[in-house]
Structures are given as structure tokens and as C-alpha cells.
Amino acid sequence: MSAVSGFFASIGQAVLNLLRTFGGACLLLGRVIRSLFPPRFDVHETWRQLYHVGVRSAPIVAVTALFVGAIMVLQSAYFVKRTGATSLLGYGVGFTVFAEVGPILIGLMFSGRVGANNTAELGTMVVTEQVDALRALAIDPLRYLIVPRFIAMMLMLTLLMVLGDLFAIAGAALTSDALLGVDWRVLVANLIESKLLDELVMGVVKATTFGVAISCISCYFGLSVTGGALGVGRATNNSVVANATAIFMLDFVVGWIYSL
Amino acid sequence: MTSAASRVLAGVGRPVVGAWREARGLAGLFLDTFVAVARGRVRGREVVHQMYLVGNKSVPFVAITLAVLGLISVFQVATQIKQVIPDFTMLGAAFMQMMVREFAPTITGLMVATRVGSGIAAEIGSMVVTEQVDALRMSNADPVEYLLVPRTIAAAVMMLMLTIVGIICATIAGMLIARSGFDVSFKTFLNFQLLDAGDLALGGTKALAYGLAIPVIAGRAGLTARGGSAGVGRATTQAVVATSFAVIVLDFVISGVSYVVFGQ
């Protein structure tokens, strides 16, 4: 009996934790949106965050995207070889990279680099009482810390996605030329013929929603840290797990809305 | 030499030197771990405990994310097929093959990198900054043997298991949406005819490779943590990025070798 009740208790606990995170992140999002109309946030700090979040993440996103393009070419090549339809290579790569695999993998890398870093940074500020110090100086942590990060992540993940798509095509072209013996011009021409603008736009919209989710979730976990260095590590761990789950959920929701 | 030129050279050289140093450190740690395993310095109880933490505790996370992945893939592909020829007979077979070859191992690997990689870095990093690792060394316990070996064995075994769980969850989710959204019966969807031994070997190799790489890379991030709670946070972030990146690079390398060498 106790095993059964323990099982149900663990399910209930998991659901409660999920709801608490979801609620906390949504409340934070509401407060952020309210402080955007009329705009009340630290502009200088926003520029700094744009640089930290965007420019500093560009190399890792570019390299990840190169590999994503290369992997998708290799996987498509297997199917293309069996069916003999070389002309579908560009379409296969473009569709999977623009619509699905690109946003998910770049979103996950961004969540790892920026989301985790954000939770760790805010968490460290909380446990070393720097956030309380801000309040004591009559500086609203929301306007000074949270809103600049929200703007930076939303804007920069959108832009990084466009950059990522470009590098993914480059990776695909290089791999098809070097490993498959399909001339890169054939692949690119085929990609352009496929008219994948809808998929490209959908991917970029997905990236924007991921940016919103990652900023709210990582800030929520960062601000609710308790208990020293151990607490910061644990919060960072929980934050990346929640971000990854949110990315997959949102990916499905956006894809579904687009198909209506 | 002008200062501008030397600045450019320094800007190029610093990341290269850093990457080289990082690669050497990682290779050393891999070697230490494998030597310890080869010598049989493995504590069985700790391995089982880590298997529980790495494997069982990741099941809900992996199950949810892979189920959503299954939903997304079937939904997207079926929507595309519908526009060309409304023939869904090979939908399930192609889905299974892509899952086993590519998406199930790699996405499970990324999820384990995220959950377990950051967990290992946070745990070992906290031990380093609170000087518990120094205490281990002082009592003549090798930190690699004591901390890294059980985690590596556990992650390698559990990555394979979690990939299987992931494939099952993705297939069930895909099956349900194919039936409710596109009127494909369960029987038509559950089609294993494209799947051969090569696909299983490729998927298994990927899962195993990720399982071996993740704990060692995350462990190195944790062991090199410096400076209080900020250091632990930095180590955790670094671990997530490095392990996720390692999964993507390994995916490319294994797929490339298998395509070029075995034509798979």
C-alpha cells in the first residue's frame, strides 16, 4: 500500500513542481510586459545584455548550425541514395533545418549557454544578497535585472536563428560537396527552388517564442535560489531542464498553430 | 610588427591555444577514467546508485520531450506528404528509421547532457569549492576513480536504456497523432520493414558514445571550478554548453563515418 501511495505522491509532487514553475514564469512574464508599457527599464543595462547574450553567443550558434546542416545532409543523403532523387536533397535539408531541427537545436544551445548562465548569475546575486542591496538602494530589480535580459534574449535569439539558418546552409553545402559528391551549387539551387519562406519564417517565430520562454524560466529559477553554492548549482540544473521541456512544448504549439 | 596586426594574431591565437589546452585536459581525463575502469577500480554499489540517479530520475524528462518530438515529427512530415500525395503507408516506417538512426539517440543525448551533465558539474563543482575533493585526495582517494568512474559507467549504460525508452515514447505519441490527425491505423504505422541491423548499430553507437562523453566533459567542468557560488554557476553553464556541443559533433562524426565507410 505504501508503495502505491508513494508512487502517487511522487506523481503529485512532479505535477505540483511543474505547475509552480509554469505559474512563476508566467507571473514574471506578466510583470515584465507591464513594465514595458510604458517602457520603464534600464537602457544602458539592456545594451550590455544585448552584447552579452547576442554577440557573445554568435560563435557557438554559428558552429552548431554548421554541424546541424552537415548532419541533416548526411541523413537526407541516405534516403536520397535509396530513392535516387538527388533533386530532393536541397528540399529535405532546407525543410528539416528551417522548420524543425534548426530552431530546436539552436534553442537548446542557447538555453545551455545563455539560460543557464543567466540563472547562475542571478542566483549568485541572490545568495550573496546583491539583489537585496539593489532594493535597499531603491533600484527595482525587475527593471534593472529582468527586463533588460528579457528584451535581449527575445531579440537576440530571433537574430541568431537567422544567422544559424545561413550557417546551416553553408554546412550542408560543404558536406554535400566534400562527402557526397553533390556539387554545392546544385544543393543551393535546389534549396532556392523549393520556396521554403513559410518554413523559414515559422522557424524564426519559434526562436522568438523560445527566447521569451528561456528568459522568463531562467530568471524565475535564478531569483528563487536558496542555500549557497549548492543552491546555485541545483537551480541552474533545474533551469536548463525546464527550458528544454518548454522548447519542445512550444515547438509543437507553434507548428500546430501554423498548420491551422 | 604593428600593434593592430599583433592584436588580430592574439585574437586568433588565444582561442586556439585555449581549445588545445582544453582538448589536452579532456583527453587526459578520458585516459585516466578508462585506465581506472580497465584496472577494475570500480565500486559496484556506487555505480548502481549513479545508474538510479542518471537513468531512473531522467525517465520522466526524456519520456516527455521524446513524446513531444514524436508528435512534432509525425505532424510535420504528414502535413508535407498530404500536400503531395495523400499516401501514408510508408509514414510509420520512415519515422521509425529516422528515430532509430538519428533523432532518438541525439535528442536523448542532448536531454541527458542538459540534465545529467549540468547535475554532475554542479555536484562536483560544489564539492571542489567546499574543498571536499581536496579532502578526498588527502584521504588517498583518487577523485577520478571515486567520482568520475561510477558516473561514466552509469551514463553509458543508461544512455542506451533511455534511448530505447525514448524510441518507445516517440513511437506511441507519433502513432496516436497519426491515427487521430491523419487516419493512419496503428497497424499501418507500426511498420518495421525499413529498419535493419545497420540502423540499430548506428543508433546504439551514437547513444553509447554520448553516454561516455557526457560525464567526463561535465566532470572536467566541475573539477576545474574556482571561486564560490559564482564558480559553480560558471562550471554548470560551461558543462551544459560543452556536453551539448560534444553530442552534436559526435553525431556528425559518427553519421559521417558510417555513411562514408559503411554506406549506411
Short mmCIF file of C-alpha atoms in Angstrom, two decimals:
data_model
loop_
_atom_site.label_atom_id
_atom_site.label_comp_id
_atom_site.label_asym_id
_atom_site.label_seq_id
_atom_site.Cartn_x
_atom_site.Cartn_y
_atom_site.Cartn_z
CA MET A 1 0.00 0.00 0.00
CA SER A 2 2.74 2.42 0.93
CA ALA A 3 4.49 1.72 -2.38
CA VAL A 4 1.32 2.63 -4.26
CA SER A 5 0.72 5.80 -2.27
CA GLY A 6 4.40 6.67 -2.66
CA PHE A 7 4.04 6.32 -6.42
CA PHE A 8 1.02 8.63 -6.49
CA ALA A 9 2.74 11.06 -4.13
CA SER A 10 5.72 11.28 -6.49
CA ILE A 11 3.43 11.95 -9.47
CA GLY A 12 1.58 14.61 -7.50
CA GLN A 13 4.83 16.21 -6.40
CA ALA A 14 6.06 16.33 -10.02
CA VAL A 15 2.81 17.91 -11.20
CA LEU A 16 2.92 20.46 -8.39
CA ASN A 17 6.52 21.37 -9.23
CA LEU A 18 5.62 21.73 -12.90
CA LEU A 19 2.66 23.97 -12.13
CA ARG A 20 4.71 26.05 -9.69
CA THR A 21 7.41 26.67 -12.32
CA PHE A 22 4.86 27.39 -15.03
CA GLY A 23 2.94 29.79 -12.79
CA GLY A 24 6.08 31.51 -11.54
CA ALA A 25 7.41 32.03 -15.07
CA CYS A 26 4.04 33.31 -16.33
CA LEU A 27 3.67 35.77 -13.43
CA LEU A 28 7.18 37.03 -14.15
CA LEU A 29 6.27 37.40 -17.84
CA GLY A 30 3.18 39.41 -16.85
CA ARG A 31 5.25 41.76 -14.68
CA VAL A 32 7.84 42.17 -17.44
CA ILE A 33 5.17 43.04 -20.02
CA ARG A 34 3.56 45.53 -17.64
CA SER A 35 6.87 47.36 -17.18
CA LEU A 36 7.29 47.57 -20.99
CA PHE A 37 4.12 49.71 -21.36
CA PRO A 38 5.10 52.49 -20.79
CA PRO A 39 8.78 51.49 -21.07
CA ARG A 40 10.42 51.60 -17.66
CA PHE A 41 13.76 49.80 -17.71
CA ASP A 42 17.48 50.46 -17.63
CA VAL A 43 18.56 51.20 -21.22
CA HIS A 44 22.29 51.06 -20.53
CA GLU A 45 21.97 47.61 -18.94
CA THR A 46 19.87 46.47 -21.92
CA TRP A 47 22.66 47.34 -24.36
CA ARG A 48 25.12 45.45 -22.17
CA GLN A 49 22.85 42.41 -22.12
CA LEU A 50 22.30 42.56 -25.87
CA TYR A 51 26.05 42.31 -26.31
CA HIS A 52 26.48 39.54 -23.73
CA VAL A 53 23.52 37.47 -24.88
CA GLY A 54 23.77 38.03 -28.61
CA VAL A 55 27.25 38.86 -29.80
CA ARG A 56 28.97 36.50 -27.38
CA SER A 57 26.69 33.60 -28.38
CA ALA A 58 27.17 34.09 -32.11
CA PRO A 59 30.25 31.80 -32.44
CA ILE A 60 28.67 28.81 -30.67
CA VAL A 61 25.41 29.23 -32.61
CA ALA A 62 27.30 29.50 -35.91
CA VAL A 63 29.39 26.38 -35.25
CA THR A 64 26.35 24.42 -34.01
CA ALA A 65 24.41 25.44 -37.12
CA LEU A 66 27.27 24.33 -39.40
CA PHE A 67 27.12 20.87 -37.83
CA VAL A 68 23.31 20.77 -37.91
CA GLY A 69 23.33 21.44 -41.66
CA ALA A 70 26.02 18.80 -42.15
CA ILE A 71 24.13 16.18 -40.10
CA MET A 72 20.88 16.79 -41.96
CA VAL A 73 22.64 16.41 -45.32
CA LEU A 74 24.12 13.10 -44.20
CA GLN A 75 20.73 11.84 -43.01
CA SER A 76 18.90 13.03 -46.14
CA ALA A 77 21.65 11.55 -48.33
CA TYR A 78 20.83 8.11 -47.03
CA PHE A 79 17.22 8.44 -48.15
CA VAL A 80 18.16 10.18 -51.38
CA LYS A 81 20.59 7.39 -52.28
CA ARG A 82 17.92 4.73 -51.77
CA THR A 83 15.32 6.56 -53.84
CA GLY A 84 17.75 8.10 -56.34
CA ALA A 85 16.16 11.57 -56.13
CA THR A 86 19.18 13.89 -55.85
CA SER A 87 16.98 16.87 -56.60
CA LEU A 88 15.20 16.37 -53.26
CA LEU A 89 18.40 16.86 -51.23
CA GLY A 90 18.07 20.65 -51.03
CA TYR A 91 14.40 20.43 -50.14
CA GLY A 92 14.98 17.80 -47.45
CA VAL A 93 17.78 19.75 -45.81
CA GLY A 94 16.01 23.10 -46.07
CA PHE A 95 12.71 21.87 -44.70
CA THR A 96 14.13 19.97 -41.72
CA VAL A 97 16.67 22.65 -40.81
CA PHE A 98 14.46 25.73 -41.22
CA ALA A 99 11.26 24.37 -39.70
CA GLU A 100 12.28 21.89 -37.02
CA VAL A 101 15.82 20.81 -36.30
CA GLY A 102 17.42 24.25 -36.59
CA PRO A 103 15.17 26.05 -34.08
CA ILE A 104 15.21 23.12 -31.62
CA LEU A 105 18.98 22.58 -31.60
CA ILE A 106 19.88 26.29 -31.63
CA GLY A 107 17.26 26.88 -28.94
CA LEU A 108 18.80 24.11 -26.81
CA MET A 109 22.32 25.50 -27.27
CA PHE A 110 21.07 29.00 -26.42
CA SER A 111 19.28 27.67 -23.35
CA GLY A 112 22.52 25.97 -22.29
CA ARG A 113 24.75 28.97 -22.80
CA VAL A 114 22.54 31.94 -22.00
CA GLY A 115 19.71 30.46 -19.91
CA ALA A 116 21.99 28.50 -17.60
CA ASN A 117 24.40 31.43 -17.32
CA ASN A 118 21.51 33.75 -16.50
CA THR A 119 20.19 31.52 -13.72
CA ALA A 120 23.69 31.11 -12.30
CA GLU A 121 24.35 34.85 -12.41
CA LEU A 122 21.04 35.90 -10.84
CA GLY A 123 21.27 33.04 -8.35
CA THR A 124 24.72 34.17 -7.25
CA MET A 125 23.40 37.72 -6.85
CA VAL A 126 20.53 36.41 -4.71
CA VAL A 127 22.66 34.24 -2.39
CA THR A 128 25.27 36.99 -1.96
CA GLU A 129 22.40 39.43 -1.15
CA GLN A 130 23.20 41.75 -4.06
CA VAL A 131 19.53 41.78 -5.10
CA ASP A 132 18.57 42.92 -1.59
CA ALA A 133 21.27 45.59 -1.86
CA LEU A 134 19.65 46.83 -5.09
CA ARG A 135 16.29 47.05 -3.32
CA ALA A 136 17.92 48.92 -0.43
CA LEU A 137 19.23 51.46 -2.97
CA ALA A 138 15.66 51.90 -4.29
CA ILE A 139 16.53 50.22 -7.61
CA ASP A 140 13.76 47.91 -8.80
CA PRO A 141 15.42 44.54 -9.62
CA LEU A 142 12.72 43.92 -12.22
CA ARG A 143 13.62 47.00 -14.25
CA TYR A 144 17.35 46.74 -13.72
CA LEU A 145 17.91 42.98 -13.99
CA ILE A 146 14.95 41.16 -15.53
CA VAL A 147 13.51 43.37 -18.28
CA PRO A 148 16.91 44.00 -20.00
CA ARG A 149 17.53 40.24 -20.06
CA PHE A 150 14.05 39.57 -21.41
CA ILE A 151 14.48 42.06 -24.26
CA ALA A 152 18.00 40.85 -25.03
CA MET A 153 17.08 37.15 -25.16
CA MET A 154 13.91 37.62 -27.20
CA LEU A 155 15.59 39.86 -29.77
CA MET A 156 18.91 38.07 -29.96
CA LEU A 157 17.60 34.52 -30.27
CA THR A 158 15.47 35.71 -33.20
CA LEU A 159 18.51 37.24 -34.90
CA LEU A 160 20.76 34.29 -34.03
CA MET A 161 18.22 31.97 -35.66
CA VAL A 162 18.59 33.85 -38.96
CA LEU A 163 22.38 33.66 -38.63
CA GLY A 164 22.05 29.96 -37.77
CA ASP A 165 19.97 29.24 -40.88
CA LEU A 166 22.69 30.83 -43.02
CA PHE A 167 25.44 28.77 -41.41
CA ALA A 168 23.35 25.61 -41.61
CA ILE A 169 23.07 26.06 -45.38
CA ALA A 170 26.83 26.61 -45.53
CA GLY A 171 27.45 23.43 -43.52
CA ALA A 172 25.04 21.48 -45.73
CA ALA A 173 26.68 22.78 -48.91
CA LEU A 174 30.20 21.99 -47.69
CA THR A 175 29.28 18.47 -46.59
CA SER A 176 27.37 17.59 -49.75
CA ASP A 177 30.34 18.76 -51.82
CA ALA A 178 33.03 17.05 -49.75
CA LEU A 179 31.38 13.81 -48.60
CA LEU A 180 28.55 13.07 -51.01
CA GLY A 181 29.98 14.36 -54.28
CA VAL A 182 26.91 16.51 -54.94
CA ASP A 183 28.03 19.90 -56.19
CA TRP A 184 27.14 22.63 -53.67
CA ARG A 185 25.60 24.78 -56.41
CA VAL A 186 23.10 22.00 -57.14
CA LEU A 187 22.09 21.87 -53.48
CA VAL A 188 21.73 25.64 -53.14
CA ALA A 189 19.82 26.00 -56.41
CA ASN A 190 17.51 23.19 -55.34
CA LEU A 191 17.02 24.86 -51.97
CA ILE A 192 16.06 28.15 -53.61
CA GLU A 193 13.64 26.37 -55.97
CA SER A 194 11.88 24.73 -53.05
CA LYS A 195 10.35 28.06 -51.88
CA LEU A 196 10.70 27.48 -48.17
CA LEU A 197 9.88 31.01 -46.99
CA ASP A 198 6.96 29.83 -44.83
CA GLU A 199 9.17 27.29 -43.07
CA LEU A 200 11.92 29.88 -42.57
CA VAL A 201 9.50 32.39 -41.04
CA MET A 202 7.98 29.69 -38.84
CA GLY A 203 11.44 28.76 -37.58
CA VAL A 204 12.23 32.37 -36.72
CA VAL A 205 8.87 32.78 -34.93
CA LYS A 206 9.65 29.63 -32.97
CA ALA A 207 13.00 31.13 -31.98
CA THR A 208 11.30 34.29 -30.71
CA THR A 209 8.91 32.29 -28.51
CA PHE A 210 11.84 30.20 -27.23
CA GLY A 211 13.63 33.44 -26.32
CA VAL A 212 10.64 34.63 -24.29
CA ALA A 213 10.32 31.26 -22.53
CA ILE A 214 14.03 30.89 -21.79
CA SER A 215 14.30 34.40 -20.32
CA CYS A 216 11.25 34.01 -18.04
CA ILE A 217 12.11 30.49 -16.86
CA SER A 218 15.81 31.18 -16.25
CA CYS A 219 15.09 34.44 -14.42
CA TYR A 220 12.42 32.73 -12.32
CA PHE A 221 14.84 29.98 -11.23
CA GLY A 222 17.63 32.49 -10.65
CA LEU A 223 15.51 34.71 -8.40
CA SER A 224 14.16 31.81 -6.33
CA VAL A 225 17.57 30.34 -5.38
CA THR A 226 18.10 29.44 -1.73
CA GLY A 227 21.13 27.95 0.01
CA GLY A 228 24.61 28.95 -1.14
CA ALA A 229 26.79 27.43 -3.86
CA LEU A 230 24.85 24.15 -3.77
CA GLY A 231 21.59 26.03 -4.34
CA VAL A 232 23.01 27.90 -7.34
CA GLY A 233 24.13 24.64 -8.95
CA ARG A 234 20.77 23.00 -8.31
CA ALA A 235 18.82 25.99 -9.65
CA THR A 236 20.93 26.06 -12.82
CA ASN A 237 20.32 22.36 -13.31
CA ASN A 238 16.52 22.76 -12.85
CA SER A 239 16.51 25.79 -15.12
CA VAL A 240 18.07 24.03 -18.12
CA VAL A 241 15.72 21.05 -17.68
CA ALA A 242 12.66 23.34 -17.59
CA ASN A 243 13.95 25.30 -20.59
CA ALA A 244 14.44 22.16 -22.67
CA THR A 245 10.92 20.95 -21.85
CA ALA A 246 9.49 24.38 -22.71
CA ILE A 247 11.34 24.42 -26.06
CA PHE A 248 9.79 21.11 -27.16
CA MET A 249 6.30 22.08 -25.97
CA LEU A 250 6.42 25.48 -27.70
CA ASP A 251 7.84 23.94 -30.86
CA PHE A 252 4.79 21.71 -31.10
CA VAL A 253 2.35 24.50 -30.24
CA VAL A 254 3.78 26.94 -32.82
CA GLY A 255 3.90 24.23 -35.51
CA TRP A 256 0.30 23.31 -34.78
CA ILE A 257 -0.90 26.94 -34.88
CA TYR A 258 0.87 27.40 -38.22
CA SER A 259 -0.94 24.43 -39.74
CA LEU A 260 -4.41 25.75 -38.88
CA MET B 1 55.01 44.38 -36.05
CA THR B 2 52.20 46.89 -35.80
CA SER B 3 50.00 46.71 -32.77
CA ALA B 4 46.85 46.17 -34.86
CA ALA B 5 48.33 43.12 -36.57
CA SER B 6 49.56 41.66 -33.32
CA ARG B 7 46.14 42.24 -31.79
CA VAL B 8 44.48 40.31 -34.62
CA LEU B 9 47.01 37.49 -34.25
CA ALA B 10 46.45 37.42 -30.49
CA GLY B 11 42.69 37.36 -31.06
CA VAL B 12 43.03 34.32 -33.31
CA GLY B 13 45.69 32.60 -31.24
CA ARG B 14 44.08 32.86 -27.82
CA PRO B 15 41.00 30.72 -28.63
CA VAL B 16 43.19 28.21 -30.47
CA VAL B 17 45.59 27.87 -27.55
CA GLY B 18 42.62 27.68 -25.17
CA ALA B 19 40.93 24.98 -27.25
CA TRP B 20 44.17 22.99 -27.50
CA ARG B 21 44.69 23.16 -23.73
CA GLU B 22 41.07 22.17 -23.14
CA ALA B 23 41.34 19.24 -25.57
CA ARG B 24 44.53 18.00 -23.90
CA GLY B 25 42.98 18.24 -20.47
CA LEU B 26 39.91 16.33 -21.65
CA ALA B 27 41.97 13.64 -23.36
CA GLY B 28 43.94 13.19 -20.15
CA LEU B 29 40.77 12.84 -18.11
CA PHE B 30 39.32 10.32 -20.58
CA LEU B 31 42.51 8.29 -20.35
CA ASP B 32 42.51 8.40 -16.53
CA THR B 33 38.89 7.25 -16.47
CA PHE B 34 39.48 4.36 -18.88
CA VAL B 35 42.65 3.28 -17.08
CA ALA B 36 40.74 3.21 -13.80
CA VAL B 37 37.96 1.13 -15.39
CA ALA B 38 40.47 -1.21 -17.06
CA ARG B 39 42.21 -1.77 -13.75
CA GLY B 40 38.88 -2.80 -12.27
CA ARG B 41 38.79 0.08 -9.79
CA VAL B 42 35.01 0.16 -9.89
CA ARG B 43 32.77 0.36 -6.83
CA GLY B 44 29.67 -1.60 -7.73
CA ARG B 45 27.32 -0.05 -5.19
CA GLU B 46 28.15 3.47 -6.28
CA VAL B 47 27.66 2.50 -9.94
CA VAL B 48 24.18 1.17 -9.14
CA HIS B 49 23.36 4.33 -7.17
CA GLN B 50 24.53 6.55 -10.05
CA MET B 51 22.54 4.43 -12.51
CA TYR B 52 19.45 5.22 -10.47
CA LEU B 53 20.27 8.96 -10.43
CA VAL B 54 21.24 9.14 -14.12
CA GLY B 55 18.71 6.68 -15.50
CA ASN B 56 15.53 6.36 -13.44
CA LYS B 57 15.45 10.02 -12.47
CA SER B 58 15.75 11.07 -16.15
CA VAL B 59 12.90 8.87 -17.37
CA PRO B 60 10.06 11.44 -16.98
CA PHE B 61 12.10 14.20 -18.65
CA VAL B 62 13.23 12.02 -21.55
CA ALA B 63 9.76 10.48 -21.94
CA ILE B 64 8.02 13.86 -22.14
CA THR B 65 10.50 15.51 -24.52
CA LEU B 66 10.76 12.50 -26.86
CA ALA B 67 6.98 12.06 -26.91
CA VAL B 68 6.61 15.69 -27.97
CA LEU B 69 9.35 15.14 -30.57
CA GLY B 70 7.38 12.17 -31.93
CA LEU B 71 4.24 14.32 -32.14
CA ILE B 72 6.11 17.11 -33.93
CA SER B 73 7.88 14.89 -36.47
CA VAL B 74 4.82 12.87 -37.49
CA PHE B 75 2.71 16.01 -37.64
CA GLN B 76 5.18 17.96 -39.81
CA VAL B 77 6.03 15.11 -42.16
CA ALA B 78 2.39 14.03 -42.59
CA THR B 79 1.35 17.63 -43.34
CA GLN B 80 4.03 17.74 -46.05
CA ILE B 81 3.04 14.35 -47.51
CA LYS B 82 -0.61 15.38 -47.59
CA GLN B 83 0.19 18.24 -49.97
CA VAL B 84 1.98 15.98 -52.47
CA ILE B 85 0.37 12.53 -52.42
CA PRO B 86 -2.05 11.53 -49.65
CA ASP B 87 -0.42 8.14 -49.20
CA PHE B 88 0.59 7.43 -45.62
CA THR B 89 1.60 3.76 -45.97
CA MET B 90 5.33 4.42 -45.51
CA LEU B 91 4.93 7.19 -42.91
CA GLY B 92 5.45 4.92 -39.92
CA ALA B 93 8.34 3.01 -41.47
CA ALA B 94 10.26 6.17 -42.39
CA PHE B 95 9.50 7.65 -38.97
CA MET B 96 10.88 4.57 -37.18
CA GLN B 97 14.02 4.62 -39.25
CA MET B 98 14.74 8.32 -38.68
CA MET B 99 14.05 7.91 -34.97
CA VAL B 100 16.39 4.93 -34.53
CA ARG B 101 19.16 6.28 -36.76
CA GLU B 102 19.21 9.89 -35.71
CA PHE B 103 16.68 11.68 -33.59
CA ALA B 104 16.08 9.37 -30.63
CA PRO B 105 19.77 8.94 -29.70
CA THR B 106 20.72 12.55 -30.40
CA ILE B 107 17.78 14.26 -28.69
CA THR B 108 18.03 11.84 -25.75
CA GLY B 109 21.75 12.64 -25.66
CA LEU B 110 21.03 16.38 -25.58
CA MET B 111 18.47 15.87 -22.80
CA VAL B 112 20.92 13.79 -20.76
CA ALA B 113 23.64 16.39 -21.45
CA THR B 114 21.28 19.05 -20.15
CA ARG B 115 20.02 17.20 -17.09
CA VAL B 116 22.87 14.91 -16.08
CA GLY B 117 25.75 16.98 -17.45
CA SER B 118 24.70 20.10 -15.57
CA GLY B 119 23.94 17.98 -12.49
CA ILE B 120 27.38 16.37 -12.47
CA ALA B 121 29.13 19.72 -12.95
CA ALA B 122 27.05 21.37 -10.21
CA GLU B 123 27.66 18.50 -7.79
CA ILE B 124 31.40 18.09 -8.39
CA GLY B 125 31.85 21.87 -8.64
CA SER B 126 30.21 22.35 -5.23
CA MET B 127 32.49 19.64 -3.84
CA VAL B 128 35.54 21.41 -5.27
CA VAL B 129 34.72 24.87 -3.92
CA THR B 130 33.84 23.47 -0.47
CA GLU B 131 37.19 21.59 -0.55
CA GLN B 132 35.58 18.15 -0.34
CA VAL B 133 37.64 17.00 -3.33
CA ASP B 134 40.83 18.08 -1.56
CA ALA B 135 39.62 16.09 1.45
CA LEU B 136 39.22 13.05 -0.84
CA ARG B 137 42.79 13.46 -2.12
CA MET B 138 44.03 13.82 1.43
CA SER B 139 42.45 10.51 2.39
CA ASN B 140 44.21 8.91 -0.59
CA ALA B 141 41.02 8.53 -2.63
CA ASP B 142 41.51 9.41 -6.28
CA PRO B 143 38.71 11.85 -7.32
CA VAL B 144 38.64 10.38 -10.85
CA GLU B 145 38.22 6.87 -9.51
CA TYR B 146 35.83 7.89 -6.77
CA LEU B 147 33.61 10.39 -8.63
CA LEU B 148 34.03 10.01 -12.38
CA VAL B 149 34.28 6.25 -12.97
CA PRO B 150 30.86 5.34 -11.49
CA ARG B 151 29.18 8.23 -13.31
CA THR B 152 30.75 7.31 -16.65
CA ILE B 153 29.74 3.65 -16.46
CA ALA B 154 26.24 4.57 -15.28
CA ALA B 155 25.74 7.17 -18.03
CA ALA B 156 26.99 4.85 -20.79
CA VAL B 157 24.61 2.06 -19.77
CA MET B 158 21.72 4.37 -19.06
CA MET B 159 22.05 6.34 -22.31
CA LEU B 160 21.31 3.10 -24.20
CA MET B 161 18.33 2.34 -21.95
CA LEU B 162 16.96 5.89 -22.12
CA THR B 163 17.28 5.89 -25.92
CA ILE B 164 15.11 2.77 -26.03
CA VAL B 165 12.58 4.41 -23.70
CA GLY B 166 12.72 7.48 -25.93
CA ILE B 167 12.05 5.49 -29.11
CA ILE B 168 9.07 3.79 -27.47
CA CYS B 169 7.60 7.07 -26.19
CA ALA B 170 8.11 8.85 -29.52
CA THR B 171 6.54 5.96 -31.42
CA ILE B 172 3.48 5.82 -29.16
CA ALA B 173 2.98 9.59 -29.45
CA GLY B 174 3.51 9.50 -33.22
CA MET B 175 1.10 6.58 -33.56
CA LEU B 176 -1.61 8.42 -31.65
CA ILE B 177 -1.35 11.62 -33.68
CA ALA B 178 -1.16 9.67 -36.97
CA ARG B 179 -4.41 7.94 -36.06
CA SER B 180 -6.28 10.97 -34.72
CA GLY B 181 -5.00 13.56 -37.21
CA PHE B 182 -4.37 11.63 -40.42
CA ASP B 183 -6.46 8.42 -40.10
CA VAL B 184 -3.46 6.10 -40.19
CA SER B 185 -4.28 2.89 -38.32
CA PHE B 186 -1.88 1.65 -35.62
CA LYS B 187 -1.17 -1.41 -37.75
CA THR B 188 -0.12 0.64 -40.79
CA PHE B 189 2.01 2.94 -38.64
CA LEU B 190 3.87 0.16 -36.78
CA ASN B 191 5.94 -0.82 -39.79
CA PHE B 192 9.46 -2.09 -39.17
CA GLN B 193 10.23 -3.01 -42.75
CA LEU B 194 12.81 -0.25 -43.40
CA LEU B 195 14.66 -0.95 -40.16
CA ASP B 196 17.76 -3.14 -40.46
CA ALA B 197 20.70 -4.11 -38.28
CA GLY B 198 22.76 -1.19 -39.60
CA ASP B 199 20.22 1.34 -38.29
CA LEU B 200 20.20 -0.29 -34.85
CA ALA B 201 24.01 -0.38 -34.77
CA LEU B 202 24.25 3.27 -35.77
CA GLY B 203 21.72 4.41 -33.16
CA GLY B 204 23.32 2.25 -30.46
CA THR B 205 26.83 3.52 -31.25
CA LYS B 206 25.66 7.11 -31.02
CA ALA B 207 23.92 6.55 -27.68
CA LEU B 208 26.95 4.80 -26.23
CA ALA B 209 29.36 7.48 -27.45
CA TYR B 210 27.25 10.27 -25.93
CA GLY B 211 26.97 8.31 -22.67
CA LEU B 212 30.76 8.03 -22.40
CA ALA B 213 31.47 11.65 -23.39
CA ILE B 214 28.91 13.50 -21.25
CA PRO B 215 30.08 12.59 -17.70
CA VAL B 216 33.78 13.07 -18.48
CA ILE B 217 33.27 16.51 -20.08
CA ALA B 218 30.88 17.61 -17.32
CA GLY B 219 33.23 16.18 -14.68
CA ARG B 220 36.12 18.22 -16.03
CA ALA B 221 33.99 21.38 -15.91
CA GLY B 222 33.17 20.58 -12.28
CA LEU B 223 36.74 19.68 -11.26
CA THR B 224 38.11 22.94 -12.69
CA ALA B 225 35.53 25.11 -10.85
CA ARG B 226 37.04 28.02 -8.90
CA GLY B 227 35.63 30.64 -6.57
CA GLY B 228 32.42 30.11 -4.59
CA SER B 229 28.87 30.05 -5.88
CA ALA B 230 29.77 32.14 -8.97
CA GLY B 231 32.34 29.49 -9.91
CA VAL B 232 29.82 26.65 -9.52
CA GLY B 233 27.36 28.51 -11.72
CA ARG B 234 30.03 29.10 -14.35
CA ALA B 235 31.09 25.43 -14.28
CA THR B 236 27.48 24.30 -14.70
CA THR B 237 26.92 26.59 -17.67
CA GLN B 238 30.18 25.51 -19.26
CA ALA B 239 29.23 21.86 -18.78
CA VAL B 240 25.85 22.27 -20.49
CA VAL B 241 27.36 24.03 -23.49
CA ALA B 242 30.35 21.70 -23.83
CA THR B 243 28.35 18.47 -23.45
CA SER B 244 25.58 19.59 -25.84
CA PHE B 245 28.19 20.64 -28.36
CA ALA B 246 30.02 17.32 -27.94
CA VAL B 247 26.77 15.46 -28.69
CA ILE B 248 26.28 17.42 -31.93
CA VAL B 249 29.90 16.96 -33.04
CA LEU B 250 29.86 13.23 -32.21
CA ASP B 251 26.59 12.89 -34.12
CA PHE B 252 28.23 14.43 -37.19
CA VAL B 253 31.38 12.32 -36.88
CA ILE B 254 29.55 9.02 -36.34
CA SER B 255 27.00 9.74 -39.11
CA GLY B 256 29.77 10.79 -41.49
CA VAL B 257 31.97 7.76 -40.80
CA SER B 258 29.02 5.41 -41.11
CA TYR B 259 27.94 6.98 -44.41
CA VAL B 260 31.40 7.08 -45.97
CA VAL B 261 32.72 3.75 -44.66
CA PHE B 262 29.62 1.56 -44.45
CA GLY B 263 27.33 3.41 -46.89
CA GLN B 264 24.68 3.46 -44.18
#
